[in-house]
Short mmCIF file of N, CA and C in Angstrom, two decimals:
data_model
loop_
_atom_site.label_atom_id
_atom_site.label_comp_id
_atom_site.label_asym_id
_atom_site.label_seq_id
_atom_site.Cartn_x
_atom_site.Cartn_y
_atom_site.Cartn_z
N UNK A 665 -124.08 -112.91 -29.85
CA UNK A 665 -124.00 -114.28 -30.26
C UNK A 665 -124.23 -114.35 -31.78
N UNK A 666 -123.58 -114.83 -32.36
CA UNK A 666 -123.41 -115.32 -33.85
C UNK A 666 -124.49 -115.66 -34.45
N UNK A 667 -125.39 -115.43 -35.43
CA UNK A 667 -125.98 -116.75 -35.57
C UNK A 667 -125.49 -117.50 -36.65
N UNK A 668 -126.59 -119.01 -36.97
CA UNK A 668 -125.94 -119.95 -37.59
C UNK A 668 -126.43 -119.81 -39.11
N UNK A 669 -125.19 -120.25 -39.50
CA UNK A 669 -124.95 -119.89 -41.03
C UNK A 669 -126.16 -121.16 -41.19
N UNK A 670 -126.96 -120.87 -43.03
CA UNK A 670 -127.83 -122.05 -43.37
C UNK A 670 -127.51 -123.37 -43.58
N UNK A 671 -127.84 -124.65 -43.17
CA UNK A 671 -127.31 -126.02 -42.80
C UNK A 671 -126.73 -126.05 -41.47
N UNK A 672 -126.23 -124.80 -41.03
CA UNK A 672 -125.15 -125.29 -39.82
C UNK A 672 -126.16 -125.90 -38.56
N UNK A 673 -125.64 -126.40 -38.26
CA UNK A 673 -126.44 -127.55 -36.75
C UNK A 673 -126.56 -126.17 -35.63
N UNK A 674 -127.67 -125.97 -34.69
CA UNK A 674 -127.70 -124.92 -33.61
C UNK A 674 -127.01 -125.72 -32.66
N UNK A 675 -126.15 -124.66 -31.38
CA UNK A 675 -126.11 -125.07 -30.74
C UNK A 675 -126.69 -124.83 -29.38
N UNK A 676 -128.09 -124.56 -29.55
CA UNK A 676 -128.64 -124.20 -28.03
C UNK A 676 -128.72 -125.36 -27.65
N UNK A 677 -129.34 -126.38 -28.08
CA UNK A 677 -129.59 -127.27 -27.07
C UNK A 677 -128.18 -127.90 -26.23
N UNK A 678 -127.05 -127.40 -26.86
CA UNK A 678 -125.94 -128.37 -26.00
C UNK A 678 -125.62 -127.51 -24.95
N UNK A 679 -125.76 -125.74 -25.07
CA UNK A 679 -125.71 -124.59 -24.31
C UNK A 679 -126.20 -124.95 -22.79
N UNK A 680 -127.66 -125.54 -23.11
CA UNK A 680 -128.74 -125.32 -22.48
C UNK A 680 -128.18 -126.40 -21.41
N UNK A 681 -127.63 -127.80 -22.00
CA UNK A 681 -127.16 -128.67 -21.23
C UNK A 681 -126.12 -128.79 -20.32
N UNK A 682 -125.11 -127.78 -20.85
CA UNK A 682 -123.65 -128.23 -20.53
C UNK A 682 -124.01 -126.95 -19.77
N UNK A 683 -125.00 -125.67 -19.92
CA UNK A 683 -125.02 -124.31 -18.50
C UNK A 683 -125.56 -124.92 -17.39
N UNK A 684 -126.79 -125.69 -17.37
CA UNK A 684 -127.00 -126.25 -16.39
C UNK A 684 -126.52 -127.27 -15.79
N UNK A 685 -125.76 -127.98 -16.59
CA UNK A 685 -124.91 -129.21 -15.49
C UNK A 685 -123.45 -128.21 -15.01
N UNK A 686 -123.03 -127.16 -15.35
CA UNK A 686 -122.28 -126.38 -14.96
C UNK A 686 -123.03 -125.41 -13.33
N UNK A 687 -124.05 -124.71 -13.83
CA UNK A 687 -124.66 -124.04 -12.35
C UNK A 687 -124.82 -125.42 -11.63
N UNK A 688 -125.40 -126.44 -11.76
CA UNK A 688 -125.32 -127.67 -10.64
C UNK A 688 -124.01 -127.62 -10.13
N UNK A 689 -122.95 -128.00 -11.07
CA UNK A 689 -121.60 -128.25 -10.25
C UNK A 689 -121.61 -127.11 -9.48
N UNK A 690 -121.99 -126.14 -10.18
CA UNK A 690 -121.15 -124.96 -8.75
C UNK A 690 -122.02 -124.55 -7.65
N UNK A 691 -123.55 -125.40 -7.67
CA UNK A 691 -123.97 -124.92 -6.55
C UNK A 691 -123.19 -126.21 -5.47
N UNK A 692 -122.86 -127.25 -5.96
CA UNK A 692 -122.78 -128.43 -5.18
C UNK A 692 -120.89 -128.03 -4.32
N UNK A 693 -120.19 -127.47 -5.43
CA UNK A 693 -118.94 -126.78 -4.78
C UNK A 693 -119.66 -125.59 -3.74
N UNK A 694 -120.55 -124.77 -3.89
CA UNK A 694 -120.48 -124.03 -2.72
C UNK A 694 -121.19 -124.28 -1.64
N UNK A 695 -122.14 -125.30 -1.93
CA UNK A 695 -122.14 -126.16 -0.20
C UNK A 695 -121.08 -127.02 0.39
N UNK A 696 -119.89 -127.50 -0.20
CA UNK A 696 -118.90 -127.75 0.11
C UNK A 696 -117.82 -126.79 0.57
N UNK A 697 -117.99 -125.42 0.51
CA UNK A 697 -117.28 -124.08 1.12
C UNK A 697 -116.75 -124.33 2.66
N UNK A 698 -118.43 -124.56 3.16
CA UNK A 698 -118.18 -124.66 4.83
C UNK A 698 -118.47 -126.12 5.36
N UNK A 699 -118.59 -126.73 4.19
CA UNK A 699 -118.36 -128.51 4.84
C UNK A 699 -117.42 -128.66 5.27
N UNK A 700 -117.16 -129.80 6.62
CA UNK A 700 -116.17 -130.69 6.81
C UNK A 700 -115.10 -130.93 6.20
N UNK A 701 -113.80 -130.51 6.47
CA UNK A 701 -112.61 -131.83 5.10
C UNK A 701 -112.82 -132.64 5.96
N UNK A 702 -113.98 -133.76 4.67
CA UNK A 702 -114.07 -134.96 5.03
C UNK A 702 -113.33 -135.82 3.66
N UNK A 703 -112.78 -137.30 3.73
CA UNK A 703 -112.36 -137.76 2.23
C UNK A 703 -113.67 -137.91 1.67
N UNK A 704 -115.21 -137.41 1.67
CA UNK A 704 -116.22 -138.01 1.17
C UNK A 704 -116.10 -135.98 0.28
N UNK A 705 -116.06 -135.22 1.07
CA UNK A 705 -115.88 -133.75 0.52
C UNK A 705 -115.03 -133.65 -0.69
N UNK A 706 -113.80 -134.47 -0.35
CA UNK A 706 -112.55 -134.50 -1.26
C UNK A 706 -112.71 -135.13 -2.35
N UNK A 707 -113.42 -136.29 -2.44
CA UNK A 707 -114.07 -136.75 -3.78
C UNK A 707 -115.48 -136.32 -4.38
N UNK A 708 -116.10 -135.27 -3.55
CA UNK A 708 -117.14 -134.22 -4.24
C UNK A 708 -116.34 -133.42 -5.17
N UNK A 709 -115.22 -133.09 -4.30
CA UNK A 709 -114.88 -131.43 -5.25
C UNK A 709 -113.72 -132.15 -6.14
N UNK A 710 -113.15 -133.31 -6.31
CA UNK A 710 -112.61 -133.78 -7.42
C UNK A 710 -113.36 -134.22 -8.73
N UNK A 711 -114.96 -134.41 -8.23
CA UNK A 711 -115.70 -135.07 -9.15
C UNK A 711 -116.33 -133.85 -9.50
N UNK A 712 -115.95 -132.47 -9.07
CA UNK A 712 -116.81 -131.33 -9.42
C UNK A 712 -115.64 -130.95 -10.64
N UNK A 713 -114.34 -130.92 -10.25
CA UNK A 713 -113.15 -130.51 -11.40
C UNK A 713 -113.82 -131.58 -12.81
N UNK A 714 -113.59 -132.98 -12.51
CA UNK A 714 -113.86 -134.00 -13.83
C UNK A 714 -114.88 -133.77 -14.15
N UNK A 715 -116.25 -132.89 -13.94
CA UNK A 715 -117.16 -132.56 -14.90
C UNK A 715 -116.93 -131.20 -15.41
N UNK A 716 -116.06 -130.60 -14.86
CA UNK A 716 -115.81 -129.72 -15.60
C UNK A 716 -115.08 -129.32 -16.67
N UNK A 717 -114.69 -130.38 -16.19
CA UNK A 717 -113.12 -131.12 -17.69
C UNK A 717 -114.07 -131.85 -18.56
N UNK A 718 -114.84 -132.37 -18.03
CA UNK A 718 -115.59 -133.08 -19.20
C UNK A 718 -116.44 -132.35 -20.37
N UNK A 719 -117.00 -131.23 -19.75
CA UNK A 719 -117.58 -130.35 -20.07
C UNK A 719 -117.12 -129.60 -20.79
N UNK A 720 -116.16 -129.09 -20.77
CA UNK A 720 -115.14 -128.26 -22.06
C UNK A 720 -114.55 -129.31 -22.77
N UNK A 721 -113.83 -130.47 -22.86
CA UNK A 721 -113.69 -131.19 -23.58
C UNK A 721 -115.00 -132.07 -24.54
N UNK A 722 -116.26 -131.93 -24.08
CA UNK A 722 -117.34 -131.95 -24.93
C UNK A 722 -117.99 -131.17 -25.75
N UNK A 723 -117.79 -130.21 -24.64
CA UNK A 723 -118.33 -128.53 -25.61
C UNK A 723 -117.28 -128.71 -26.68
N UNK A 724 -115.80 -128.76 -26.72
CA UNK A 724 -115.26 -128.29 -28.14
C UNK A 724 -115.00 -129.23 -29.01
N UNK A 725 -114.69 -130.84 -28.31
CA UNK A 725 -114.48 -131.92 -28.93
C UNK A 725 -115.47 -132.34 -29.96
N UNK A 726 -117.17 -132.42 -29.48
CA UNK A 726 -117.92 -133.01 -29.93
C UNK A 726 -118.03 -131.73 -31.47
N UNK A 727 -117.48 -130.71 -31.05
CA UNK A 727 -118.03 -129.75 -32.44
C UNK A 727 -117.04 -129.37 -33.03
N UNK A 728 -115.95 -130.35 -32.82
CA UNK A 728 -114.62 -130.54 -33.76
C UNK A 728 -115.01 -131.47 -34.93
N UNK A 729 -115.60 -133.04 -33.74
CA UNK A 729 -116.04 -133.95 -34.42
C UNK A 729 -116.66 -133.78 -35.77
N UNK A 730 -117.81 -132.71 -34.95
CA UNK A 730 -119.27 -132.48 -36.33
C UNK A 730 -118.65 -131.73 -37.28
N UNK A 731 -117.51 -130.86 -37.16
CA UNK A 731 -117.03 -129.92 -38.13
C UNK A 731 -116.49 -131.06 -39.42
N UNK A 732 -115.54 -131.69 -38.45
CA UNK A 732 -114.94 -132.89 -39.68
C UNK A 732 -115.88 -133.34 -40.10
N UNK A 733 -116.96 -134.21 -39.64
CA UNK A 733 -117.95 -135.07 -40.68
C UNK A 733 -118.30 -134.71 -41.79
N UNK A 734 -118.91 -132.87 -41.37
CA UNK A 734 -119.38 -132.15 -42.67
C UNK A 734 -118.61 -131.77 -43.28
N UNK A 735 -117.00 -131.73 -43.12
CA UNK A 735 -116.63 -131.52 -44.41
C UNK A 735 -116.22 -133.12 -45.04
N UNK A 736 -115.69 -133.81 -44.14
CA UNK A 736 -116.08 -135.22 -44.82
C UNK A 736 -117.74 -135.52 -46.13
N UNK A 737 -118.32 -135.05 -45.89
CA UNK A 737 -119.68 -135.48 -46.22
C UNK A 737 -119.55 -134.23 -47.56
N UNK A 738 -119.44 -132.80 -47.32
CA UNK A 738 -119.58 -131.80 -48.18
C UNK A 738 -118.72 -131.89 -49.41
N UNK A 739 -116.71 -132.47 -48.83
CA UNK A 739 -116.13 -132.45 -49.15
C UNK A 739 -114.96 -131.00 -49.95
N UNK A 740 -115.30 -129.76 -48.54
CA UNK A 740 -114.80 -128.61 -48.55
C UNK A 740 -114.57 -128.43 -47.27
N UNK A 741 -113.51 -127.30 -47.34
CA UNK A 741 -112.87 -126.78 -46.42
C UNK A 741 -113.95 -126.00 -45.54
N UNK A 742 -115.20 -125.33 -45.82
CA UNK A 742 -116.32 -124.23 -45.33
C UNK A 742 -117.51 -125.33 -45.68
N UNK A 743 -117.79 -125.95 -44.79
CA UNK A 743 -119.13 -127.22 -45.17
C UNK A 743 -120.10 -126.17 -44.70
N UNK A 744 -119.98 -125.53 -43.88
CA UNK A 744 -121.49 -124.82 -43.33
C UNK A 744 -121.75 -123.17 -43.72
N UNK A 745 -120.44 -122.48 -44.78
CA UNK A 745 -120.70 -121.52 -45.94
C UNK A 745 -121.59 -121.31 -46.80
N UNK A 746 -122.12 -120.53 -47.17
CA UNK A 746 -123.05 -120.47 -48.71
C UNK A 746 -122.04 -121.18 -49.87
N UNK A 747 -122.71 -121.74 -51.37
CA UNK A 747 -122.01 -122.18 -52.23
C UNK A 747 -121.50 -121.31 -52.55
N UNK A 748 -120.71 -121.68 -53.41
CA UNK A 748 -120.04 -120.16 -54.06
C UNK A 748 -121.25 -120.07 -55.45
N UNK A 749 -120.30 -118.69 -55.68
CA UNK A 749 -121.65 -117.82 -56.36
C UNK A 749 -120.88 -117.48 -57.85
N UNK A 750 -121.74 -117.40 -58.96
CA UNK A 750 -121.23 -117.33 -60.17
C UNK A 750 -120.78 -115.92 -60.13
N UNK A 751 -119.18 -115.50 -61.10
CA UNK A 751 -119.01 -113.93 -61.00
C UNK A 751 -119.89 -113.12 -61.72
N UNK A 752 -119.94 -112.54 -61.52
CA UNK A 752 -120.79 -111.22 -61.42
C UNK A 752 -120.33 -110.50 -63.26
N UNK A 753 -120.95 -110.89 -64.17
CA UNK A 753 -120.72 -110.72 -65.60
C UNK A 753 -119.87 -109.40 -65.88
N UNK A 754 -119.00 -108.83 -66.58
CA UNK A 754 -118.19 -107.39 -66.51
C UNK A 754 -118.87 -106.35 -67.23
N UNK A 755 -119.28 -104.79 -67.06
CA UNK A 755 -120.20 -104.78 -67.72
C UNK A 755 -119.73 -104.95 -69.27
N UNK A 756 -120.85 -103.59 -69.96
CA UNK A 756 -120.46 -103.64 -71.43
C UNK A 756 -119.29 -102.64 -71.30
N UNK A 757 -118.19 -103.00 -73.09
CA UNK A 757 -117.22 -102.22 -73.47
C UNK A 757 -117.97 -101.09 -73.37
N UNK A 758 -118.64 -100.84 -74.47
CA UNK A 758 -118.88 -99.20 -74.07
C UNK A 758 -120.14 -98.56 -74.29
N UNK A 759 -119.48 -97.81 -73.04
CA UNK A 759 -120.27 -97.59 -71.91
C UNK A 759 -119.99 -95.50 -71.75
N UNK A 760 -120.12 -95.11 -73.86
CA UNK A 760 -120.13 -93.68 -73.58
C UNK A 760 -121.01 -92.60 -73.51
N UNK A 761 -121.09 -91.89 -72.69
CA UNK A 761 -122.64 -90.83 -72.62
C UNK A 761 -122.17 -89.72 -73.33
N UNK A 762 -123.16 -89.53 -73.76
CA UNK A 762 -123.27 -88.11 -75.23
C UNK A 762 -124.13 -87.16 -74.33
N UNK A 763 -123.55 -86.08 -74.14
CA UNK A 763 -124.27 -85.23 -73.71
C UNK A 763 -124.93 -83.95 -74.96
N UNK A 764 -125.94 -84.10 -74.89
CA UNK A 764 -126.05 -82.32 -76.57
C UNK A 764 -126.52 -81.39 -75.44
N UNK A 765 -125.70 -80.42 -76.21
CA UNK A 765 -126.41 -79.45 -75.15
C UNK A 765 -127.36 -78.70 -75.95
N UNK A 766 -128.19 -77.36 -75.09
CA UNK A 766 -129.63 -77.33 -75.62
C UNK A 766 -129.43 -75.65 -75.95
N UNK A 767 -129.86 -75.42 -76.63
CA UNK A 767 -130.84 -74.26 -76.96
C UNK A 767 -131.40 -73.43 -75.85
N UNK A 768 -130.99 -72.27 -75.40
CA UNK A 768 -132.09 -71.79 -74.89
C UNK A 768 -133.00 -71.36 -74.95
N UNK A 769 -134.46 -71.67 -74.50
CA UNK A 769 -135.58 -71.11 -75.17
C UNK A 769 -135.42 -69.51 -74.49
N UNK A 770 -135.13 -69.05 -75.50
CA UNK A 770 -135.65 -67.23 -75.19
C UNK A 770 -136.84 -66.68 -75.47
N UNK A 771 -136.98 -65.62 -75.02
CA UNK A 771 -138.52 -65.07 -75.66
C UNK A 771 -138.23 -64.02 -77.32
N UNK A 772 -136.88 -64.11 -77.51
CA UNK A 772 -136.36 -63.32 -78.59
C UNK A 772 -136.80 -64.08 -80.29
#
């Protein structure tokens, strides 16, 4: 898992919401496995699809939404990026090493 760039909004808490109203729906579809087709069954497991539609259309909609605001608000394409950063100075022209070479100390 990613984590969130600095400013960016977390999203556990919507995780936390939209996993558990998800394991609900599907425990409530699998006591409907060996239920009755009753029309009261048939509008369980239609109302189990529309939260599930709802549910991905919230998960991505609502953090489409928030994406636009902040760049509405930032007024950039990357609202939840670092700023940009000054370049990096070039070094110096020159830049030559002198090597001397040495003497050997002998015992002569």
């Amino acid at each position: 898992m990613r984590m969130a760039a600095p400013g960016e909004p977390s999203w556990k808490w919507r995780r936390i919401i939209i996993y558990a109203v998800l394991a609900w729906a599907c425990y409530q579809l699998f006591i409907l496995v060996d239920a009755q087709d009753t029309r009261l069954n048939e509008t369980i497991a239609w109302g189990w699809q529309l939260v599930v539609m709802v549910l991905v259309t919230g998960y991505t909609g609502f953090a489409t939404a928030q994406d636009i605001a902040a760049i509405w608000t930032t007024r950039t394409a990357r609202p939840y990026s670092d700023p940009p950063q000054a370049p990096t100075p070039p070094p110096p022209a020159d830049q030559t090493i002198v090597v001397v070479p040495q003497k050997p100390s002998g015992g002569e």
